[in-house]
Short mmCIF file of C-alpha atoms in Angstrom, two decimals:
data_model
loop_
_atom_site.label_atom_id
_atom_site.label_comp_id
_atom_site.label_asym_id
_atom_site.label_seq_id
_atom_site.Cartn_x
_atom_site.Cartn_y
_atom_site.Cartn_z
CA MET Q 1 18.05 -1.68 -72.04
CA ALA Q 2 18.95 -4.89 -70.53
CA ALA Q 3 22.42 -4.31 -70.90
CA ALA Q 4 22.09 -0.85 -68.78
CA MET Q 5 20.17 -3.06 -66.06
CA ILE Q 6 23.05 -5.51 -66.25
CA ILE Q 7 25.60 -2.50 -65.86
CA CYS Q 8 23.61 -0.82 -62.69
CA CYS Q 9 23.43 -4.65 -61.06
CA LEU Q 10 27.32 -5.22 -61.55
CA PHE Q 11 27.65 -1.34 -60.35
CA LEU Q 12 25.70 -1.82 -57.05
CA GLN Q 13 27.24 -5.42 -56.46
CA GLN Q 14 30.78 -4.26 -56.52
CA PHE Q 15 30.06 -0.98 -54.48
CA TYR Q 16 28.35 -2.90 -51.63
CA GLY Q 17 31.02 -5.59 -51.63
CA ILE Q 18 33.48 -2.87 -51.31
CA THR Q 19 31.71 -1.01 -48.36
CA ALA Q 20 31.42 -4.70 -46.56
CA THR Q 21 34.85 -5.08 -47.30
CA THR Q 22 35.79 -1.75 -45.85
CA GLU Q 23 33.88 -2.13 -42.95
CA ARG Q 24 35.35 -5.27 -42.03
CA ASP Q 25 38.74 -4.29 -42.52
CA LEU Q 26 37.70 -1.10 -40.53
CA LEU Q 27 36.18 -3.57 -37.48
CA ALA Q 28 39.43 -5.52 -37.82
CA ASP Q 29 42.04 -2.61 -37.54
CA LEU Q 30 40.31 -1.07 -34.67
CA LEU Q 31 40.15 -4.76 -32.88
CA ALA Q 32 43.73 -5.86 -33.50
CA ASN Q 33 45.35 -4.76 -30.70
CA TYR Q 34 42.43 -3.77 -28.77
CA THR Q 35 41.82 -4.90 -25.11
CA PRO Q 36 38.63 -4.71 -23.57
CA ASP Q 37 39.96 -4.60 -19.99
CA ALA Q 38 42.10 -1.66 -20.21
CA ARG Q 39 40.46 1.77 -20.00
CA PRO Q 40 40.32 3.68 -23.28
CA VAL Q 41 43.22 6.47 -22.55
CA LYS Q 42 46.40 6.75 -23.52
CA ASP Q 43 47.61 8.71 -20.53
CA PRO Q 44 46.94 6.65 -17.24
CA MET Q 45 46.57 9.55 -15.23
CA GLN Q 46 43.68 10.58 -17.13
CA ASN Q 47 40.35 9.59 -16.33
CA VAL Q 48 37.50 8.50 -18.39
CA THR Q 49 34.48 10.77 -18.24
CA VAL Q 50 30.81 8.67 -18.55
CA ARG Q 51 28.15 10.66 -19.57
CA PHE Q 52 24.91 8.56 -18.10
CA GLU Q 53 21.31 9.00 -18.60
CA LEU Q 54 18.38 6.76 -17.45
CA VAL Q 55 15.33 6.51 -19.10
CA LEU Q 56 12.25 5.20 -16.99
CA ALA Q 57 9.95 3.33 -19.29
CA GLN Q 58 7.72 1.60 -16.59
CA ILE Q 59 6.95 1.29 -13.27
CA ILE Q 60 6.22 -2.51 -12.81
CA GLU Q 61 5.85 -3.26 -9.11
CA VAL Q 62 5.91 -1.53 -5.71
CA ILE Q 63 5.88 -4.32 -2.96
CA ALA Q 64 5.90 -2.16 0.24
CA ARG Q 65 5.48 -4.91 2.65
CA ASP Q 66 9.10 -6.43 1.17
CA GLN Q 67 10.58 -2.62 0.51
CA MET Q 68 11.00 -3.04 -3.17
CA LEU Q 69 10.48 -1.33 -6.43
CA THR Q 70 10.67 -3.33 -9.95
CA VAL Q 71 11.35 -0.79 -12.92
CA ASN Q 72 11.85 -1.03 -16.81
CA VAL Q 73 14.62 1.51 -17.46
CA TRP Q 74 17.04 1.91 -20.61
CA PHE Q 75 20.76 2.38 -20.05
CA ARG Q 76 22.11 5.42 -21.99
CA HIS Q 77 26.30 5.48 -21.88
CA TYR Q 78 28.52 7.84 -23.51
CA TRP Q 79 32.53 8.19 -23.22
CA ASP Q 80 35.28 8.47 -25.73
CA ASP Q 81 37.87 5.95 -26.58
CA GLU Q 82 40.88 6.95 -27.62
CA PHE Q 83 41.57 3.73 -29.42
CA LEU Q 84 38.87 3.55 -31.56
CA VAL Q 85 39.60 6.49 -33.94
CA TRP Q 86 39.89 6.29 -37.61
CA ASN Q 87 39.84 8.68 -40.62
CA PRO Q 88 36.74 8.24 -42.50
CA ALA Q 89 38.66 8.70 -45.73
CA ASP Q 90 40.72 5.37 -45.59
CA TYR Q 91 37.74 3.35 -45.14
CA GLY Q 92 35.39 4.58 -47.66
CA GLY Q 93 33.83 7.29 -46.04
CA ILE Q 94 32.56 5.49 -42.69
CA THR Q 95 31.95 7.72 -40.06
CA SER Q 96 30.32 5.50 -37.51
CA ILE Q 97 30.05 1.43 -37.10
CA ARG Q 98 28.29 -0.76 -34.69
CA ILE Q 99 30.54 -3.25 -32.25
CA PRO Q 100 29.80 -5.77 -29.94
CA SER Q 101 30.09 -4.09 -26.48
CA GLU Q 102 31.44 -7.10 -25.37
CA LYS Q 103 34.59 -6.38 -27.71
CA ILE Q 104 35.39 -2.93 -26.53
CA TRP Q 105 35.65 -1.58 -22.92
CA ARG Q 106 32.78 -0.76 -21.14
CA PRO Q 107 32.07 1.22 -17.64
CA ASP Q 108 30.99 -1.05 -15.00
CA ILE Q 109 28.17 1.26 -13.71
CA VAL Q 110 26.10 -0.88 -11.36
CA LEU Q 111 22.71 0.15 -9.23
CA TYR Q 112 24.01 -0.05 -5.53
CA GLU Q 113 20.86 -0.91 -4.36
CA ARG Q 114 19.67 -3.40 -6.45
CA ILE Q 115 18.39 -6.94 -5.77
CA HIS Q 116 20.04 -9.59 -7.65
CA GLU Q 117 17.69 -12.24 -9.00
CA GLU Q 118 17.93 -14.95 -11.47
CA GLY Q 119 16.84 -13.37 -14.47
CA TRP Q 120 16.79 -9.77 -13.37
CA SER Q 121 19.33 -7.10 -13.76
CA ASP Q 122 21.28 -9.02 -16.26
CA THR Q 123 23.57 -6.76 -18.69
CA PRO Q 124 22.64 -7.71 -22.29
CA ASN Q 125 25.69 -7.96 -24.56
CA THR Q 126 24.16 -5.24 -27.07
CA HIS Q 127 26.05 -3.32 -29.63
CA ALA Q 128 27.86 -0.11 -29.09
CA HIS Q 129 27.36 2.74 -31.69
CA VAL Q 130 31.07 4.01 -32.18
CA ASN Q 131 31.95 7.36 -34.27
CA HIS Q 132 35.08 7.84 -36.11
CA ASN Q 133 36.26 10.41 -33.65
CA GLY Q 134 36.35 8.08 -30.90
CA SER Q 135 32.94 8.99 -29.19
CA VAL Q 136 30.75 5.38 -28.14
CA GLN Q 137 27.31 5.05 -27.23
CA TRP Q 138 26.14 2.54 -25.47
CA LEU Q 139 22.25 1.70 -24.87
CA TYR Q 140 20.54 -1.21 -24.06
CA PRO Q 141 17.28 -1.87 -21.74
CA VAL Q 142 17.32 -3.43 -18.40
CA THR Q 143 14.63 -4.89 -16.08
CA LEU Q 144 16.09 -3.34 -12.18
CA ARG Q 145 14.67 -4.48 -8.93
CA SER Q 146 15.99 -2.55 -6.19
CA SER Q 147 15.52 -1.83 -2.38
CA CYS Q 148 13.47 1.07 -1.67
CA LEU Q 149 12.92 2.50 2.02
CA MET Q 150 9.41 3.14 2.17
CA ASP Q 151 7.52 5.28 4.76
CA VAL Q 152 3.90 4.30 4.62
CA SER Q 153 2.76 6.47 7.59
CA MET Q 154 -0.02 7.76 5.08
CA PHE Q 155 -1.02 5.26 3.34
CA PRO Q 156 -3.37 4.71 1.29
CA TYR Q 157 -2.59 8.81 0.49
CA ASP Q 158 1.75 8.19 0.64
CA ILE Q 159 3.91 9.63 -1.39
CA GLN Q 160 7.29 7.34 -1.92
CA SER Q 161 11.02 8.29 -3.01
CA CYS Q 162 12.85 5.83 -4.18
CA PRO Q 163 16.53 6.77 -5.00
CA LEU Q 164 18.80 4.50 -7.58
CA LYS Q 165 22.40 5.30 -7.21
CA PHE Q 166 24.62 4.58 -9.86
CA SER Q 167 28.30 4.54 -9.91
CA SER Q 168 31.52 2.72 -11.07
CA TRP Q 169 32.15 -0.48 -8.79
CA ALA Q 170 35.30 -1.26 -9.65
CA TYR Q 171 36.92 2.30 -10.23
CA ASP Q 172 37.06 5.66 -8.53
CA GLY Q 173 36.72 8.73 -9.24
CA LEU Q 174 40.31 9.49 -10.43
CA ALA Q 175 40.04 6.55 -12.97
CA VAL Q 176 36.18 7.01 -14.21
CA ASP Q 177 33.79 9.66 -13.26
CA ILE Q 178 30.32 9.63 -13.87
CA VAL Q 179 28.13 12.56 -14.61
CA SER Q 180 24.49 13.17 -15.68
CA THR Q 181 23.48 14.19 -19.00
CA SER Q 182 20.57 16.32 -17.94
CA PRO Q 183 19.46 17.32 -14.20
CA GLU Q 184 16.12 15.04 -14.83
CA GLY Q 185 15.67 11.34 -15.99
CA ASP Q 186 14.21 11.08 -19.61
CA ARG Q 187 10.63 9.77 -18.75
CA THR Q 188 9.03 10.84 -22.39
CA ASN Q 189 8.45 6.88 -23.15
CA PHE Q 190 6.93 6.12 -19.60
CA ILE Q 191 4.12 3.93 -19.42
CA GLN Q 192 1.72 4.82 -16.92
CA ASN Q 193 1.06 2.99 -14.07
CA GLU Q 194 -2.60 1.71 -12.54
CA GLU Q 195 -1.70 2.06 -8.87
CA TRP Q 196 1.06 4.88 -8.85
CA ASP Q 197 1.45 8.23 -10.29
CA LEU Q 198 4.94 9.62 -11.25
CA LYS Q 199 5.26 12.75 -9.62
CA SER Q 200 9.11 13.53 -10.58
CA PHE Q 201 12.25 11.69 -12.03
CA VAL Q 202 15.54 14.03 -10.99
CA ALA Q 203 19.18 13.23 -11.25
CA THR Q 204 21.89 14.42 -8.93
CA LYS Q 205 25.81 14.02 -8.74
CA ASN Q 206 27.46 13.26 -5.08
CA ILE Q 207 31.07 12.33 -4.02
CA GLN Q 208 31.27 9.79 -1.58
CA TYR Q 209 34.09 8.94 0.84
CA TYR Q 210 33.99 5.67 1.92
CA ASN Q 211 36.40 4.22 5.29
CA CYS Q 212 38.21 1.78 3.02
CA CYS Q 213 39.71 4.20 0.57
CA THR Q 214 40.82 7.75 0.44
CA GLN Q 215 39.49 8.44 -3.25
CA PRO Q 216 36.63 10.08 -3.92
CA TYR Q 217 33.83 7.86 -5.56
CA PRO Q 218 31.22 10.26 -7.84
CA ASP Q 219 28.00 8.68 -8.40
CA VAL Q 220 24.89 9.84 -10.31
CA THR Q 221 21.58 9.43 -8.02
CA TYR Q 222 18.00 9.53 -10.16
CA THR Q 223 15.26 9.61 -7.03
CA ILE Q 224 11.80 8.37 -8.74
CA GLU Q 225 9.00 9.91 -6.65
CA ILE Q 226 5.60 8.31 -6.73
CA ALA Q 227 2.43 8.81 -5.35
CA ARG Q 228 -0.41 6.24 -4.73
CA LYS Q 229 -3.70 6.25 -6.72
CA ALA Q 230 -5.86 6.19 -3.62
CA LEU Q 231 -9.19 5.54 -5.49
CA TYR Q 232 -9.17 1.53 -5.06
CA TYR Q 233 -8.86 1.98 -1.35
CA ASN Q 234 -11.38 4.71 -1.01
CA TYR Q 235 -14.15 2.75 -2.77
CA TYR Q 236 -13.02 -0.92 -1.53
CA VAL Q 237 -12.06 -0.32 1.82
CA LEU Q 238 -12.66 3.17 3.23
CA ALA Q 239 -15.90 3.48 1.90
CA PRO Q 240 -17.21 -0.06 3.11
CA CYS Q 241 -15.86 0.90 6.47
CA ILE Q 242 -17.64 4.26 6.78
CA VAL Q 243 -20.95 2.56 6.11
CA ILE Q 244 -20.48 -0.31 8.75
CA VAL Q 245 -19.75 2.43 11.15
CA ILE Q 246 -22.69 4.10 10.46
CA ILE Q 247 -25.02 1.01 10.55
CA SER Q 248 -23.65 0.22 13.96
CA LEU Q 249 -24.27 3.95 15.13
CA LEU Q 250 -27.96 3.23 13.88
CA GLY Q 251 -28.33 0.47 16.28
CA PHE Q 252 -29.21 2.94 18.90
CA CYS Q 253 -31.99 3.52 16.96
CA LEU Q 254 -32.99 -0.19 17.37
CA PRO Q 255 -35.82 -0.91 19.99
CA PRO Q 256 -34.26 -3.16 22.57
CA ASP Q 257 -37.16 -5.57 22.63
CA SER Q 258 -36.19 -6.47 19.11
CA GLY Q 259 -33.21 -8.65 20.51
CA GLU Q 260 -30.90 -7.52 17.66
CA LYS Q 261 -29.54 -4.51 19.42
CA LEU Q 262 -26.05 -6.24 20.60
CA SER Q 263 -25.66 -8.62 17.61
CA LEU Q 264 -25.46 -5.88 15.21
CA SER Q 265 -22.94 -3.78 17.09
CA ILE Q 266 -20.87 -7.43 17.70
CA THR Q 267 -21.30 -8.32 14.10
CA MET Q 268 -20.18 -4.73 12.54
CA LEU Q 269 -17.11 -4.82 15.06
CA LEU Q 270 -16.12 -8.08 13.36
CA SER Q 271 -16.51 -6.96 10.30
CA LEU Q 272 -14.16 -3.59 10.90
CA VAL Q 273 -11.51 -6.50 12.19
CA VAL Q 274 -11.48 -8.12 9.04
CA PHE Q 275 -11.20 -5.29 7.11
CA MET Q 276 -8.50 -4.08 9.04
CA GLN Q 277 -6.52 -7.62 8.73
CA LEU Q 278 -6.94 -7.52 5.02
CA VAL Q 279 -5.22 -4.22 4.67
CA ALA Q 280 -2.73 -5.04 7.25
CA ASP Q 281 -1.23 -7.96 4.90
CA SER Q 282 -0.29 -5.70 2.32
CA LEU Q 283 1.54 -3.21 4.28
CA PRO Q 284 5.24 -3.76 6.17
CA ALA Q 285 5.52 -4.84 9.37
CA THR Q 286 7.12 -1.89 10.92
CA SER Q 287 6.81 -0.57 14.61
CA THR Q 288 7.78 3.02 13.86
CA THR Q 289 5.08 4.53 12.66
CA ILE Q 290 1.18 3.60 12.31
CA PRO Q 291 -0.21 3.86 8.81
CA LEU Q 292 -3.12 6.55 8.25
CA ILE Q 293 -5.51 3.63 7.69
CA GLY Q 294 -4.53 2.11 10.59
CA GLN Q 295 -5.50 5.19 12.83
CA PHE Q 296 -8.76 5.23 10.59
CA PHE Q 297 -9.48 1.61 11.57
CA GLY Q 298 -8.06 1.85 15.20
CA ALA Q 299 -10.59 5.07 15.86
CA THR Q 300 -13.67 3.21 13.97
CA ILE Q 301 -13.15 -0.05 15.89
CA VAL Q 302 -13.00 1.97 19.42
CA MET Q 303 -15.53 3.53 18.80
CA VAL Q 304 -17.90 0.77 17.33
CA ALA Q 305 -16.37 -1.01 20.54
CA LEU Q 306 -17.69 1.66 23.02
CA SER Q 307 -20.84 1.23 21.13
CA SER Q 308 -21.13 -2.37 21.97
CA VAL Q 309 -20.20 -1.35 25.55
CA LEU Q 310 -23.16 1.56 25.96
CA THR Q 311 -25.72 -0.90 24.10
CA ILE Q 312 -25.35 -3.44 26.96
CA PHE Q 313 -25.43 -0.64 29.47
CA ILE Q 314 -28.87 0.50 27.62
CA LEU Q 315 -30.26 -2.79 27.68
CA SER Q 316 -29.34 -3.17 31.58
CA ILE Q 317 -31.41 -0.05 31.72
CA HIS Q 318 -34.24 -1.26 30.14
CA PHE Q 319 -34.73 -4.47 31.49
CA ARG Q 320 -34.23 -3.91 34.70
CA GLY Q 321 -35.01 -7.17 36.36
CA PRO Q 322 -37.35 -8.56 38.95
CA ASN Q 323 -35.68 -6.03 42.12
CA ILE Q 324 -36.35 -2.98 40.13
CA GLN Q 325 -35.95 0.63 41.89
CA PRO Q 326 -37.08 4.07 40.90
CA VAL Q 327 -35.95 6.06 38.62
CA PRO Q 328 -33.30 8.68 40.71
CA ARG Q 329 -34.61 12.00 40.64
CA TRP Q 330 -31.48 13.80 38.96
CA LEU Q 331 -31.72 11.45 36.10
CA LYS Q 332 -35.56 12.29 35.57
CA LEU Q 333 -34.46 16.22 35.56
CA LEU Q 334 -31.68 15.41 33.18
CA PHE Q 335 -33.55 13.45 30.60
CA SER Q 336 -36.90 15.50 31.22
CA ILE Q 337 -38.71 12.18 31.90
CA LYS Q 338 -42.54 13.65 31.93
CA ALA Q 339 -44.44 10.95 30.94
CA CYS Q 340 -43.37 8.70 33.46
CA LYS Q 341 -44.55 11.33 36.14
CA GLN Q 342 -48.36 10.68 34.97
CA LEU Q 343 -47.77 6.88 34.87
CA ALA Q 344 -46.74 7.42 38.65
CA GLN Q 345 -49.81 9.00 39.49
CA GLN Q 346 -51.52 6.16 38.14
CA THR Q 347 -50.22 4.03 41.06
CA ARG Q 348 -52.13 6.08 43.88
CA ASP Q 349 -55.51 5.12 44.34
CA SER Q 350 -58.41 7.68 42.74
CA PRO Q 351 -61.24 8.91 44.62
CA GLY Q 352 -63.84 6.78 43.09
CA ASP Q 353 -61.76 3.44 43.77
CA THR Q 354 -61.34 4.84 47.51
CA GLU Q 355 -65.33 5.15 47.38
CA GLN Q 356 -65.83 1.82 45.99
CA ARG Q 357 -63.61 -0.19 48.15
CA ASP Q 358 -65.23 1.51 51.33
CA LEU Q 359 -68.60 0.83 50.01
CA ARG Q 360 -67.72 -2.66 49.67
CA MET Q 361 -66.25 -2.91 53.15
CA ARG Q 362 -69.36 -1.22 54.43
CA ASP Q 363 -71.81 -3.92 52.58
CA LEU Q 364 -69.71 -6.51 54.19
CA ASN Q 365 -69.55 -5.60 57.57
CA SER Q 366 -73.51 -4.38 57.44
CA PHE Q 367 -74.06 -8.08 56.08
CA ARG Q 368 -72.47 -9.41 58.79
CA ARG Q 369 -74.12 -7.46 61.65
CA ASP Q 370 -77.60 -8.03 59.83
CA SER Q 371 -76.65 -11.87 59.49
CA ILE Q 372 -76.08 -11.63 63.47
CA PRO Q 373 -79.61 -12.72 65.06
CA PRO Q 374 -80.55 -11.14 68.40
CA GLU Q 375 -79.70 -13.27 71.21
CA LYS Q 376 -82.60 -15.61 71.87
CA PRO Q 377 -82.42 -18.09 74.66
CA GLU Q 378 -84.78 -20.61 72.56
CA LEU Q 379 -81.97 -19.98 69.31
CA PRO Q 380 -81.02 -23.63 68.26
CA ALA Q 381 -77.22 -24.60 68.63
CA GLU Q 382 -77.13 -25.78 65.24
CA ARG Q 383 -78.15 -22.46 63.40
CA SER Q 384 -75.61 -20.75 65.38
CA MET Q 385 -72.75 -22.70 64.52
CA ARG Q 386 -74.02 -22.10 60.50
CA TYR Q 387 -74.00 -18.20 60.99
CA THR Q 388 -70.53 -18.05 62.60
CA ASP Q 389 -68.87 -20.74 59.73
CA LEU Q 390 -70.42 -17.90 57.52
CA HIS Q 391 -68.73 -14.94 59.28
CA LYS Q 392 -65.56 -16.92 58.72
CA ARG Q 393 -65.56 -17.18 55.01
CA ILE Q 394 -66.80 -13.52 54.97
CA ASP Q 395 -63.41 -12.55 56.56
CA VAL Q 396 -61.49 -14.68 54.23
CA ILE Q 397 -63.06 -13.06 51.40
CA ASN Q 398 -62.30 -9.59 52.67
CA GLU Q 399 -58.39 -10.54 53.44
CA HIS Q 400 -58.55 -12.00 49.72
CA LEU Q 401 -60.09 -8.63 48.36
CA GLU Q 402 -57.49 -6.87 50.25
CA GLU Q 403 -54.49 -8.75 48.61
CA MET Q 404 -55.75 -8.64 45.41
CA LEU Q 405 -56.18 -4.47 45.65
CA LYS Q 406 -52.39 -4.58 47.19
CA ASP Q 407 -51.30 -6.61 44.64
CA ARG Q 408 -52.89 -4.82 41.82
CA ARG Q 409 -51.23 -1.67 43.30
CA SER Q 410 -47.83 -3.11 43.23
CA LYS Q 411 -48.18 -4.30 39.70
CA VAL Q 412 -49.34 -0.71 38.51
CA ALA Q 413 -46.19 0.75 40.50
CA THR Q 414 -43.90 -1.82 39.46
CA GLN Q 415 -45.23 -1.14 35.42
CA ALA Q 416 -44.67 2.83 35.91
CA ILE Q 417 -41.33 2.21 37.06
CA GLU Q 418 -40.45 0.04 34.58
CA GLU Q 419 -42.05 2.57 31.89
CA GLU Q 420 -39.56 5.18 33.15
CA TRP Q 421 -36.91 3.14 33.06
CA LYS Q 422 -37.39 2.15 29.06
CA GLU Q 423 -37.77 5.61 28.22
CA LEU Q 424 -35.01 6.81 30.28
CA ALA Q 425 -33.02 3.91 27.92
CA VAL Q 426 -34.84 5.55 25.19
CA LYS Q 427 -33.49 8.78 25.28
CA MET Q 428 -30.15 7.76 26.32
CA ASP Q 429 -30.00 6.03 22.99
CA ARG Q 430 -31.14 8.93 21.20
CA CYS Q 431 -28.28 11.08 23.29
CA LEU Q 432 -25.55 8.37 22.55
CA LEU Q 433 -26.37 8.04 18.75
CA VAL Q 434 -26.05 12.06 18.23
CA LEU Q 435 -22.71 12.10 20.40
CA PHE Q 436 -20.95 9.16 18.44
CA PHE Q 437 -22.00 10.60 15.28
CA VAL Q 438 -20.38 14.24 16.02
CA VAL Q 439 -17.34 12.05 17.51
CA SER Q 440 -17.22 10.00 14.21
CA PHE Q 441 -17.55 13.28 12.07
CA ILE Q 442 -14.63 15.01 14.13
CA THR Q 443 -12.48 11.92 13.85
CA LEU Q 444 -12.69 11.54 10.02
CA ILE Q 445 -12.21 15.32 9.74
CA ALA Q 446 -8.95 15.21 12.13
CA ILE Q 447 -7.63 11.91 9.98
CA MET Q 448 -8.31 13.58 6.69
CA SER Q 449 -6.79 16.66 7.57
CA THR Q 450 -3.20 15.30 7.70
CA VAL Q 451 -3.70 14.62 4.36
CA TYR Q 452 -4.67 17.63 2.68
#
């Protein structure tokens, strides 16, 4: 039993030793006269066809303000190398081998829109998988940061399309041709993003002609189409703004005597401005289009500002000041001010008040006549002077009573006019409340209709 185990160990050691030696010999023979700087074709007029495939692994970051997209992708290159061909029978049946990619020719496929920074977009020196028939497979992962022209006119319900253009930088189409392995990119291993939904990932081949050269330059462009998830902005931005607008409009229901009617409108207006500034900080500074959320904020700010201006107008109607004038007749008819008409009737003297005033005047005159004694030659001068002074006092009292009655009538009339203006202010508040709610609803529907 022990002898059998020793024989097996010796056999395995010899087999793996032969295999290792054979693979080392194969690698040495393949790279003996190999030049990685030359294209892997024996006919210099023949081009190298690179079959390219892009695997989208993750969308790391989308910065709309800087017009930049950061993704994690896998590159897959396939081509035929005529100098990496061998007979498997000559090398112990080895049909494939892995060679460091920097030791063989590699296609210089680059991203045209990339933004190169330290630590980004570097090509790793991974191994290439080479088959005995000369087919080469070179795979490696990389993080790409590219520029992407974004349209934020529908923000936060926008859909962005970011093209990634891949082509050979040094070779034209007559030397190196690039084709896509499939009409769509591979997204089977895609990691979902919390802010963006991947809508499509298609590949198209294009042939470009530049002013510098007459040769064609083929490229494969992968277009990443992503849609923004609007739940975050609906919950944290749009919903609070709608609540602010509703509270601001409900300020029309607040009595003017409370003293907080105007301050509420101003506070809501400042809140909307702060929310708009927070959103504007995350958007690109563009003058071509106004984002949808900017239109929403603009409309709401205009409505809240108008409500503040009309609140000042309502307060000026409610508090008319010392030089008050009656409400114009057309306003009374327009707003159906009926209760104030009854108040105005109170300003006129009632029959009972008139009779009582006439009775008091008759009593005073009768007292004045009765108090004057008949003319007697024997009346002393002192007594005559006393009655004369009494008549003067009665006249002064009569004048004061007339002034008091006049002031009372004036105050009652002024109070009736003030009540009319206050009732007019209340009814105008209700009309403006309904009007602004209707306008706000129509504005919101008009803005949202552009999304759906």
